[in-house]
mmCIF file of C-alpha atoms in Angstrom:
data_model
loop_
_atom_site.group_PDB
_atom_site.id
_atom_site.type_symbol
_atom_site.label_atom_id
_atom_site.label_comp_id
_atom_site.label_asym_id
_atom_site.label_seq_id
_atom_site.Cartn_x
_atom_site.Cartn_y
_atom_site.Cartn_z
ATOM 1 C CA MET A 1 115.283 88.696 65.818
ATOM 2 C CA ASN A 2 111.564 89.480 65.933
ATOM 3 C CA ARG A 3 110.342 91.891 68.572
ATOM 4 C CA ILE A 4 107.430 90.293 70.387
ATOM 5 C CA ILE A 5 105.199 91.602 73.160
ATOM 6 C CA THR A 6 103.439 88.992 75.271
ATOM 7 C CA ILE A 7 100.539 90.087 77.437
ATOM 8 C CA SER A 8 99.382 88.035 80.396
ATOM 9 C CA ARG A 9 96.329 89.423 82.125
ATOM 10 C CA GLN A 10 93.942 89.016 84.985
ATOM 11 C CA PHE A 11 90.344 88.467 83.904
ATOM 12 C CA GLY A 12 88.650 91.844 83.452
ATOM 13 C CA SER A 13 91.856 93.904 83.599
ATOM 14 C CA GLY A 14 91.553 95.048 79.985
ATOM 15 C CA GLY A 15 94.768 93.254 78.979
ATOM 16 C CA ARG A 16 93.266 91.999 75.738
ATOM 17 C CA THR A 17 92.130 95.501 74.764
ATOM 18 C CA ILE A 18 95.547 96.911 75.678
ATOM 19 C CA GLY A 19 97.146 94.262 73.426
ATOM 20 C CA ARG A 20 94.937 95.317 70.485
ATOM 21 C CA MET A 21 95.666 99.009 71.075
ATOM 22 C CA VAL A 22 99.428 98.429 71.304
ATOM 23 C CA ALA A 23 99.422 96.371 68.091
ATOM 24 C CA GLU A 24 97.425 99.043 66.272
ATOM 25 C CA ARG A 25 99.792 101.789 67.384
ATOM 26 C CA LEU A 26 102.814 99.739 66.307
ATOM 27 C CA ASN A 27 101.140 98.482 63.153
ATOM 28 C CA ILE A 28 101.872 94.831 63.918
ATOM 29 C CA PRO A 29 99.425 91.923 64.302
ATOM 30 C CA CYS A 30 97.847 91.018 67.654
ATOM 31 C CA TYR A 31 97.109 87.321 68.217
ATOM 32 C CA ASP A 32 94.437 86.372 70.689
ATOM 33 C CA SER A 33 91.387 84.443 69.464
ATOM 34 C CA GLU A 34 93.289 84.005 66.171
ATOM 35 C CA ILE A 35 95.456 81.514 68.043
ATOM 36 C CA ILE A 36 92.409 79.352 68.664
ATOM 37 C CA ASP A 37 91.714 79.253 64.906
ATOM 38 C CA LYS A 38 95.299 78.301 64.116
ATOM 39 C CA VAL A 39 95.436 75.608 66.800
ATOM 40 C CA ALA A 40 92.138 74.213 65.498
ATOM 41 C CA GLU A 41 93.531 74.087 61.951
ATOM 42 C CA GLU A 42 96.752 72.383 62.956
ATOM 43 C CA SER A 43 95.509 70.009 65.637
ATOM 44 C CA GLY A 44 91.997 69.054 64.671
ATOM 45 C CA PHE A 45 90.678 70.068 68.113
ATOM 46 C CA ALA A 46 87.299 71.840 67.994
ATOM 47 C CA LYS A 47 87.399 75.601 68.599
ATOM 48 C CA ASP A 48 84.998 75.203 71.537
ATOM 49 C CA TYR A 49 87.294 72.721 73.181
ATOM 50 C CA ILE A 50 90.356 74.921 72.674
ATOM 51 C CA GLU A 51 88.559 77.929 74.101
ATOM 52 C CA LYS A 52 87.534 75.986 77.187
ATOM 53 C CA HIS A 53 90.776 74.116 77.793
ATOM 54 C CA GLY A 54 93.538 76.150 76.138
ATOM 55 C CA GLU A 55 94.204 78.425 79.114
ATOM 56 C CA TYR A 56 92.149 76.969 81.920
ATOM 57 C CA SER A 57 92.721 74.061 84.230
ATOM 58 C CA GLU A 58 89.865 71.637 84.699
ATOM 59 C CA TYR A 59 89.803 71.866 88.479
ATOM 60 C CA LYS A 60 91.801 68.685 88.860
ATOM 61 C CA SER A 61 94.501 68.475 91.455
ATOM 62 C CA TRP A 62 98.008 67.534 90.413
ATOM 63 C CA LEU A 63 97.391 64.147 91.983
ATOM 64 C CA GLY A 64 94.166 63.821 89.991
ATOM 65 C CA LYS A 65 96.077 64.548 86.804
ATOM 66 C CA ALA A 66 98.849 62.133 87.728
ATOM 67 C CA LEU A 67 96.299 59.393 88.345
ATOM 68 C CA GLU A 68 94.585 60.188 85.044
ATOM 69 C CA HIS A 69 97.929 59.757 83.268
ATOM 70 C CA ALA A 70 98.654 56.565 85.163
ATOM 71 C CA GLY A 71 95.217 55.172 84.304
ATOM 72 C CA ASN A 72 95.938 56.172 80.753
ATOM 73 C CA GLY A 73 99.045 53.980 80.570
ATOM 74 C CA GLY A 74 101.139 57.154 80.870
ATOM 75 C CA ASN A 75 99.814 58.497 77.570
ATOM 76 C CA LEU A 76 99.231 62.194 77.010
ATOM 77 C CA SER A 77 95.844 63.587 77.976
ATOM 78 C CA ASN A 78 93.828 65.656 75.493
ATOM 79 C CA GLN A 79 94.787 68.778 77.401
ATOM 80 C CA ASP A 80 98.475 67.859 77.109
ATOM 81 C CA ARG A 81 98.095 67.374 73.347
ATOM 82 C CA LEU A 82 96.335 70.728 73.142
ATOM 83 C CA TRP A 83 99.196 72.337 75.110
ATOM 84 C CA ILE A 84 101.750 70.956 72.646
ATOM 85 C CA ALA A 85 99.765 72.153 69.612
ATOM 86 C CA GLN A 86 99.264 75.587 71.148
ATOM 87 C CA ARG A 87 102.935 75.856 72.097
ATOM 88 C CA LYS A 88 103.904 75.175 68.492
ATOM 89 C CA VAL A 89 101.514 77.836 67.164
ATOM 90 C CA VAL A 90 102.930 80.431 69.593
ATOM 91 C CA CYS A 91 106.509 79.612 68.502
ATOM 92 C CA ASP A 92 105.545 79.747 64.818
ATOM 93 C CA LEU A 93 103.900 83.158 65.255
ATOM 94 C CA ALA A 94 106.969 84.501 67.057
ATOM 95 C CA ASP A 95 109.169 83.177 64.235
ATOM 96 C CA ALA A 96 106.982 84.758 61.564
ATOM 97 C CA GLY A 97 107.390 88.406 62.554
ATOM 98 C CA PRO A 98 106.931 91.109 65.211
ATOM 99 C CA CYS A 99 103.588 90.766 67.000
ATOM 100 C CA VAL A 100 101.589 91.013 70.202
ATOM 101 C CA ILE A 101 100.458 87.694 71.725
ATOM 102 C CA VAL A 102 97.755 87.737 74.401
ATOM 103 C CA GLY A 103 97.627 84.908 76.946
ATOM 104 C CA ARG A 104 98.404 81.251 76.122
ATOM 105 C CA CYS A 105 101.437 81.237 78.471
ATOM 106 C CA ALA A 106 103.376 82.904 75.641
ATOM 107 C CA ASP A 107 105.653 84.681 78.143
ATOM 108 C CA SER A 108 106.896 81.359 79.420
ATOM 109 C CA ILE A 109 106.951 79.618 76.028
ATOM 110 C CA LEU A 110 109.148 82.386 74.566
ATOM 111 C CA LYS A 111 111.262 82.853 77.697
ATOM 112 C CA GLY A 112 114.888 83.689 76.964
ATOM 113 C CA ARG A 113 114.274 84.652 73.326
ATOM 114 C CA GLU A 114 115.879 87.933 72.401
ATOM 115 C CA GLY A 115 113.530 90.802 71.627
ATOM 116 C CA VAL A 116 110.631 89.545 73.752
ATOM 117 C CA VAL A 117 108.975 91.895 76.263
ATOM 118 C CA ASN A 118 106.699 90.173 78.774
ATOM 119 C CA VAL A 119 103.885 92.297 80.198
ATOM 120 C CA PHE A 120 101.410 91.492 82.975
ATOM 121 C CA ILE A 121 98.209 93.548 83.291
ATOM 122 C CA HIS A 122 96.215 93.513 86.513
ATOM 123 C CA ALA A 123 93.716 95.686 88.379
ATOM 124 C CA ASP A 124 91.932 95.575 91.695
ATOM 125 C CA LYS A 125 88.735 93.547 91.954
ATOM 126 C CA ALA A 126 86.394 96.561 91.984
ATOM 127 C CA ALA A 127 87.833 97.945 88.728
ATOM 128 C CA ARG A 128 87.714 94.495 87.122
ATOM 129 C CA ALA A 129 84.120 93.852 88.216
ATOM 130 C CA GLU A 130 83.014 97.141 86.688
ATOM 131 C CA ARG A 131 84.788 96.348 83.431
ATOM 132 C CA ILE A 132 83.488 92.776 83.208
ATOM 133 C CA VAL A 133 79.858 93.852 83.607
ATOM 134 C CA LYS A 134 80.378 96.612 81.024
ATOM 135 C CA VAL A 135 82.166 94.444 78.446
ATOM 136 C CA TYR A 136 80.727 90.952 78.975
ATOM 137 C CA GLY A 137 77.445 91.762 80.738
ATOM 138 C CA GLU A 138 75.890 90.190 83.824
ATOM 139 C CA THR A 139 75.313 86.434 84.217
ATOM 140 C CA ASP A 140 73.625 84.299 86.893
ATOM 141 C CA ILE A 141 77.002 83.964 88.606
ATOM 142 C CA PRO A 142 78.076 86.935 90.772
ATOM 143 C CA VAL A 143 80.900 88.844 89.108
ATOM 144 C CA GLN A 144 83.317 88.411 92.049
ATOM 145 C CA LYS A 145 82.908 84.650 91.753
ATOM 146 C CA ARG A 146 83.535 84.809 87.989
ATOM 147 C CA ILE A 147 86.770 86.719 88.667
ATOM 148 C CA ALA A 148 87.964 84.327 91.368
ATOM 149 C CA ASP A 149 87.142 81.209 89.293
ATOM 150 C CA LYS A 150 88.773 82.407 86.095
ATOM 151 C CA ASP A 151 91.963 83.655 87.773
ATOM 152 C CA LYS A 152 92.241 80.457 89.762
ATOM 153 C CA ARG A 153 91.883 78.265 86.671
ATOM 154 C CA ARG A 154 94.333 80.385 84.645
ATOM 155 C CA SER A 155 96.960 80.333 87.384
ATOM 156 C CA THR A 156 96.557 76.586 87.937
ATOM 157 C CA TYR A 157 96.925 75.935 84.205
ATOM 158 C CA TYR A 158 99.970 78.203 84.043
ATOM 159 C CA LYS A 159 101.609 76.546 87.031
ATOM 160 C CA TYR A 160 100.938 73.060 85.669
ATOM 161 C CA TYR A 161 102.385 73.624 82.208
ATOM 162 C CA THR A 162 105.171 76.138 82.922
ATOM 163 C CA ASP A 163 106.112 75.238 86.512
ATOM 164 C CA THR A 164 106.153 78.971 87.233
ATOM 165 C CA LYS A 165 103.876 81.111 89.374
ATOM 166 C CA TRP A 166 101.411 83.294 87.513
ATOM 167 C CA GLY A 167 101.361 86.977 88.472
ATOM 168 C CA VAL A 168 104.715 87.071 90.269
ATOM 169 C CA ALA A 169 106.387 90.372 89.319
ATOM 170 C CA GLU A 170 109.807 88.929 88.541
ATOM 171 C CA ASN A 171 108.407 86.784 85.708
ATOM 172 C CA TYR A 172 107.491 89.871 83.666
ATOM 173 C CA HIS A 173 109.562 92.764 82.382
ATOM 174 C CA VAL A 174 106.702 95.142 83.125
ATOM 175 C CA ALA A 175 103.600 94.684 85.294
ATOM 176 C CA LEU A 176 100.967 97.420 85.276
ATOM 177 C CA ASP A 177 97.795 98.181 87.245
ATOM 178 C CA SER A 178 95.384 99.169 84.471
ATOM 179 C CA GLY A 179 92.718 100.188 87.003
ATOM 180 C CA LYS A 180 95.009 102.780 88.563
ATOM 181 C CA LEU A 181 96.932 103.899 85.459
ATOM 182 C CA GLY A 182 94.170 103.648 82.862
ATOM 183 C CA LEU A 183 94.355 101.714 79.585
ATOM 184 C CA ASP A 184 95.884 104.549 77.544
ATOM 185 C CA LYS A 185 98.798 105.063 79.927
ATOM 186 C CA CYS A 186 99.520 101.302 79.894
ATOM 187 C CA VAL A 187 99.536 101.376 76.086
ATOM 188 C CA ASP A 188 101.927 104.374 76.074
ATOM 189 C CA ILE A 189 104.403 102.606 78.377
ATOM 190 C CA ILE A 190 104.376 99.362 76.386
ATOM 191 C CA VAL A 191 104.633 101.082 72.986
ATOM 192 C CA ASP A 192 107.538 103.144 74.284
ATOM 193 C CA LEU A 193 109.402 100.014 75.408
ATOM 194 C CA PHE A 194 109.015 98.432 71.992
ATOM 195 C CA MET Y 1 96.847 114.963 99.243
ATOM 196 C CA ASN Y 2 100.604 114.365 99.005
ATOM 197 C CA ARG Y 3 101.887 112.446 96.047
ATOM 198 C CA ILE Y 4 104.140 109.670 97.285
ATOM 199 C CA ILE Y 5 106.173 107.079 95.417
ATOM 200 C CA THR Y 6 107.068 103.941 97.340
ATOM 201 C CA ILE Y 7 109.802 101.701 95.967
ATOM 202 C CA SER Y 8 110.095 98.073 96.997
ATOM 203 C CA ARG Y 9 113.087 96.320 95.533
ATOM 204 C CA GLN Y 10 114.929 93.041 95.239
ATOM 205 C CA PHE Y 11 118.461 93.163 96.637
ATOM 206 C CA GLY Y 12 120.839 94.317 93.900
ATOM 207 C CA SER Y 13 118.110 95.474 91.499
ATOM 208 C CA GLY Y 14 119.149 99.138 91.732
ATOM 209 C CA GLY Y 15 115.807 100.127 93.300
ATOM 210 C CA ARG Y 16 117.470 102.426 95.807
ATOM 211 C CA THR Y 17 119.397 104.227 93.060
ATOM 212 C CA ILE Y 18 116.240 104.504 90.949
ATOM 213 C CA GLY Y 19 114.489 106.068 93.972
ATOM 214 C CA ARG Y 20 117.241 108.691 94.330
ATOM 215 C CA MET Y 21 117.191 109.465 90.595
ATOM 216 C CA VAL Y 22 113.393 109.828 90.532
ATOM 217 C CA ALA Y 23 113.444 112.137 93.553
ATOM 218 C CA GLU Y 24 116.167 114.272 91.998
ATOM 219 C CA ARG Y 25 114.258 114.598 88.732
ATOM 220 C CA LEU Y 26 111.065 115.562 90.597
ATOM 221 C CA ASN Y 27 112.889 117.736 93.089
ATOM 222 C CA ILE Y 28 111.327 116.015 96.101
ATOM 223 C CA PRO Y 29 113.084 114.230 99.008
ATOM 224 C CA CYS Y 30 113.974 110.526 98.895
ATOM 225 C CA TYR Y 31 113.862 108.670 102.227
ATOM 226 C CA ASP Y 32 115.927 105.554 102.605
ATOM 227 C CA SER Y 33 118.669 105.476 105.260
ATOM 228 C CA GLU Y 34 117.203 108.766 106.546
ATOM 229 C CA ILE Y 35 114.335 106.662 107.892
ATOM 230 C CA ILE Y 36 116.791 104.787 110.106
ATOM 231 C CA ASP Y 37 117.953 108.105 111.616
ATOM 232 C CA LYS Y 38 114.409 109.247 112.279
ATOM 233 C CA VAL Y 39 113.368 105.935 113.808
ATOM 234 C CA ALA Y 40 116.468 106.026 116.027
ATOM 235 C CA GLU Y 41 115.597 109.542 117.192
ATOM 236 C CA GLU Y 42 111.990 108.707 117.960
ATOM 237 C CA SER Y 43 112.340 105.219 119.398
ATOM 238 C CA GLY Y 44 115.717 105.131 121.107
ATOM 239 C CA PHE Y 45 116.710 101.990 119.146
ATOM 240 C CA ALA Y 46 120.345 101.997 118.034
ATOM 241 C CA LYS Y 47 120.929 102.656 114.315
ATOM 242 C CA ASP Y 48 122.747 99.338 113.986
ATOM 243 C CA TYR Y 49 119.797 97.460 115.400
ATOM 244 C CA ILE Y 50 117.342 99.258 113.105
ATOM 245 C CA GLU Y 51 119.483 98.538 110.062
ATOM 246 C CA LYS Y 52 119.647 94.840 110.926
ATOM 247 C CA HIS Y 53 116.047 94.333 112.008
ATOM 248 C CA GLY Y 54 114.007 97.070 110.318
ATOM 249 C CA GLU Y 55 113.403 95.169 107.086
ATOM 250 C CA TYR Y 56 114.701 91.687 107.720
ATOM 251 C CA SER Y 57 113.245 88.740 109.543
ATOM 252 C CA GLU Y 58 115.463 86.948 112.016
ATOM 253 C CA TYR Y 59 114.978 83.517 110.482
ATOM 254 C CA LYS Y 60 112.342 82.558 112.998
ATOM 255 C CA SER Y 61 109.319 80.608 111.906
ATOM 256 C CA TRP Y 62 105.867 81.971 112.667
ATOM 257 C CA LEU Y 63 105.594 79.318 115.337
ATOM 258 C CA GLY Y 64 108.943 80.425 116.783
ATOM 259 C CA LYS Y 65 107.681 83.985 116.969
ATOM 260 C CA ALA Y 66 104.393 82.923 118.530
ATOM 261 C CA LEU Y 67 106.256 80.934 121.169
ATOM 262 C CA GLU Y 68 108.541 83.897 121.826
ATOM 263 C CA HIS Y 69 105.498 86.082 122.407
ATOM 264 C CA ALA Y 70 103.895 83.457 124.609
ATOM 265 C CA GLY Y 71 107.090 83.096 126.653
ATOM 266 C CA ASN Y 72 107.112 86.866 126.850
ATOM 267 C CA GLY Y 73 103.736 86.974 128.565
ATOM 268 C CA GLY Y 74 102.249 88.105 125.228
ATOM 269 C CA ASN Y 75 104.246 91.347 125.305
ATOM 270 C CA LEU Y 76 105.608 92.919 122.138
ATOM 271 C CA SER Y 77 109.041 91.806 120.980
ATOM 272 C CA ASN Y 78 111.734 94.375 120.221
ATOM 273 C CA GLN Y 79 111.158 93.788 116.530
ATOM 274 C CA ASP Y 80 107.437 94.506 116.978
ATOM 275 C CA ARG Y 81 108.227 97.749 118.780
ATOM 276 C CA LEU Y 82 110.630 98.670 115.991
ATOM 277 C CA TRP Y 83 107.910 97.938 113.416
ATOM 278 C CA ILE Y 84 105.482 100.275 115.208
ATOM 279 C CA ALA Y 85 108.070 103.076 115.422
ATOM 280 C CA GLN Y 86 109.020 102.656 111.780
ATOM 281 C CA ARG Y 87 105.387 102.581 110.683
ATOM 282 C CA LYS Y 88 104.814 105.896 112.440
ATOM 283 C CA VAL Y 89 107.858 107.497 110.772
ATOM 284 C CA VAL Y 90 106.649 106.359 107.318
ATOM 285 C CA CYS Y 91 103.156 107.824 107.955
ATOM 286 C CA ASP Y 92 104.638 111.093 109.255
ATOM 287 C CA LEU Y 93 106.858 111.442 106.173
ATOM 288 C CA ALA Y 94 103.892 110.810 103.876
ATOM 289 C CA ASP Y 95 101.895 113.447 105.776
ATOM 290 C CA ALA Y 96 104.706 115.985 105.557
ATOM 291 C CA GLY Y 97 104.915 116.326 101.765
ATOM 292 C CA PRO Y 98 105.497 114.620 98.412
ATOM 293 C CA CYS Y 99 108.444 112.207 98.562
ATOM 294 C CA VAL Y 100 109.973 108.897 97.489
ATOM 295 C CA ILE Y 101 110.195 106.202 100.194
ATOM 296 C CA VAL Y 102 112.460 103.197 99.580
ATOM 297 C CA GLY Y 103 111.675 99.913 101.342
ATOM 298 C CA ARG Y 104 110.301 99.674 104.907
ATOM 299 C CA CYS Y 105 107.017 98.107 103.675
ATOM 300 C CA ALA Y 106 105.871 101.647 102.863
ATOM 301 C CA ASP Y 107 103.668 100.345 100.028
ATOM 302 C CA SER Y 108 101.617 98.335 102.480
ATOM 303 C CA ILE Y 109 101.690 100.939 105.277
ATOM 304 C CA LEU Y 110 100.321 103.608 102.901
ATOM 305 C CA LYS Y 111 97.910 101.270 101.088
ATOM 306 C CA GLY Y 112 94.666 102.941 100.060
ATOM 307 C CA ARG Y 113 95.965 106.506 100.529
ATOM 308 C CA GLU Y 114 95.187 108.722 97.584
ATOM 309 C CA GLY Y 115 98.127 109.889 95.519
ATOM 310 C CA VAL Y 116 100.410 106.941 96.344
ATOM 311 C CA VAL Y 117 102.140 105.051 93.521
ATOM 312 C CA ASN Y 118 103.656 101.721 94.570
ATOM 313 C CA VAL Y 119 106.614 100.515 92.481
ATOM 314 C CA PHE Y 120 108.466 97.194 92.607
ATOM 315 C CA ILE Y 121 111.933 96.926 91.047
ATOM 316 C CA HIS Y 122 113.412 93.520 90.236
ATOM 317 C CA ALA Y 123 116.010 91.997 87.925
ATOM 318 C CA ASP Y 124 117.247 88.534 87.104
ATOM 319 C CA LYS Y 125 119.905 86.993 89.330
ATOM 320 C CA ALA Y 126 122.778 87.481 86.868
ATOM 321 C CA ALA Y 127 122.111 91.222 86.522
ATOM 322 C CA ARG Y 128 121.758 91.595 90.295
ATOM 323 C CA ALA Y 129 124.965 89.639 91.017
ATOM 324 C CA GLU Y 130 126.906 91.887 88.657
ATOM 325 C CA ARG Y 131 125.490 95.011 90.275
ATOM 326 C CA ILE Y 132 126.061 93.803 93.851
ATOM 327 C CA VAL Y 133 129.742 93.054 93.217
ATOM 328 C CA LYS Y 134 130.151 96.430 91.488
ATOM 329 C CA VAL Y 135 128.345 98.488 94.149
ATOM 330 C CA TYR Y 136 128.964 96.596 97.399
ATOM 331 C CA GLY Y 137 132.072 94.569 96.513
ATOM 332 C CA GLU Y 138 132.832 90.884 97.084
ATOM 333 C CA THR Y 139 132.585 89.207 100.498
ATOM 334 C CA ASP Y 140 133.415 85.705 101.780
ATOM 335 C CA ILE Y 141 129.847 84.696 101.026
ATOM 336 C CA PRO Y 142 129.107 83.855 97.370
ATOM 337 C CA VAL Y 143 126.979 86.560 95.783
ATOM 338 C CA GLN Y 144 124.134 84.190 94.827
ATOM 339 C CA LYS Y 145 123.815 83.166 98.468
ATOM 340 C CA ARG Y 146 123.764 86.830 99.544
ATOM 341 C CA ILE Y 147 120.914 87.460 97.088
ATOM 342 C CA ALA Y 148 118.912 84.437 98.203
ATOM 343 C CA ASP Y 149 119.377 85.211 101.924
ATOM 344 C CA LYS Y 150 118.490 88.883 101.706
ATOM 345 C CA ASP Y 151 115.403 88.361 99.520
ATOM 346 C CA LYS Y 152 114.223 85.547 101.747
ATOM 347 C CA ARG Y 153 114.565 87.641 104.893
ATOM 348 C CA ARG Y 154 112.896 90.678 103.289
ATOM 349 C CA SER Y 155 109.951 88.656 102.037
ATOM 350 C CA THR Y 156 109.520 86.869 105.376
ATOM 351 C CA TYR Y 157 109.576 90.184 107.227
ATOM 352 C CA TYR Y 158 107.086 91.660 104.771
ATOM 353 C CA LYS Y 159 104.733 88.702 105.032
ATOM 354 C CA TYR Y 160 104.896 88.717 108.828
ATOM 355 C CA TYR Y 161 104.075 92.407 109.316
ATOM 356 C CA THR Y 162 101.782 93.091 106.341
ATOM 357 C CA ASP Y 163 100.198 89.658 105.793
ATOM 358 C CA THR Y 164 100.795 90.195 102.066
ATOM 359 C CA LYS Y 165 103.126 88.433 99.655
ATOM 360 C CA TRP Y 166 106.211 90.367 98.643
ATOM 361 C CA GLY Y 167 106.852 90.650 94.890
ATOM 362 C CA VAL Y 168 103.358 89.688 93.697
ATOM 363 C CA ALA Y 169 102.528 91.953 90.745
ATOM 364 C CA GLU Y 170 99.025 92.887 91.870
ATOM 365 C CA ASN Y 171 100.349 94.567 95.041
ATOM 366 C CA TYR Y 172 102.150 97.258 93.023
ATOM 367 C CA HIS Y 173 100.889 99.783 90.492
ATOM 368 C CA VAL Y 174 104.041 99.263 88.424
ATOM 369 C CA ALA Y 175 106.651 96.498 88.539
ATOM 370 C CA LEU Y 176 109.748 96.870 86.372
ATOM 371 C CA ASP Y 177 112.695 94.659 85.427
ATOM 372 C CA SER Y 178 115.637 97.059 85.823
ATOM 373 C CA GLY Y 179 118.065 94.499 84.356
ATOM 374 C CA LYS Y 180 116.142 94.345 81.086
ATOM 375 C CA LEU Y 181 114.926 97.952 80.859
ATOM 376 C CA GLY Y 182 117.916 99.736 82.395
ATOM 377 C CA LEU Y 183 117.798 102.184 85.317
ATOM 378 C CA ASP Y 184 117.175 105.284 83.175
ATOM 379 C CA LYS Y 185 114.121 103.828 81.461
ATOM 380 C CA CYS Y 186 112.685 102.794 84.853
ATOM 381 C CA VAL Y 187 113.217 106.356 86.111
ATOM 382 C CA ASP Y 188 111.491 107.788 83.009
ATOM 383 C CA ILE Y 189 108.424 105.590 83.477
ATOM 384 C CA ILE Y 190 108.076 106.406 87.200
ATOM 385 C CA VAL Y 191 108.640 110.144 86.748
ATOM 386 C CA ASP Y 192 106.052 110.190 83.975
ATOM 387 C CA LEU Y 193 103.463 108.516 86.248
ATOM 388 C CA PHE Y 194 104.011 111.096 88.958
#
């Protein structure tokens, strides 16, 4: 049984950084953008495409997607094929040894496995806006709109592929407000649970 | 600034017990059924009525409630008056000194106050069923139905009076799965945050 920590996170909450810090403290690997490389290797999808479509819905309604499939003779869409490839990579990583996995619906993919701790990191919009500007810089799009768009597309993607609601407390063993608690305290709690 | 811990909890998750244990460790009062006594004193409502209606919706739709108000000449319903009395008791307790408050939408009532930590305790249905039978005993109603009914009525009540979704991670500073982590570990984490 490999002990695995999955980290789901709101955009700008520092979840990715917390994942790295936890992995460093525990001396285990943290998989985040590395997953994109592995999926690219195994599936042949371009890294750009995986980055854009591996966690984010394309703003299509469920009906839109259903019609796309129907028009497609019921065949899998590219995004479905990407989901399958990504799902396999997440399972392979969890089989290979203890690790931290950030995003990619890993909490749902590994649901029910022994030794898995599912964490959700969130923060209020003011704290996230401050962090986003500091870490990623400003763009032409107002930061509040960037937050709303990215969360919306992540939650739609999550709902579509896992049939579960993103960000609902009962889907995670621990959910933490990184804006209120601070990154270090979040890391302490997660490391202690491991 | 008084430091306050509010605990919202799924039925059978042990949230009430965790609240008592935290308060004991911190040597501060824990308010749970005591709130019912205080509301009874201040409002004149019977304790029975408060227990039944102070956290639980009456299975009326929003439309049903609106019609009730309309038929009532727009006057407040008994449940509305109870909500106002209960809200005042929660604020008074938070003003009086550091404490733990279990349930009663205290997280939402005290939202934005400095020094407040909002906790949500949940557990999967199997763990809750086991605990409910152990703590409250069996009844004629199957335990899974008791869980579903009570959660549904709590979340409807919460939504109606706070206009916020119950159990969504971002509404709490910390959300913990007591079935997975165990009551003692939950207590440790909360005490440490205080």
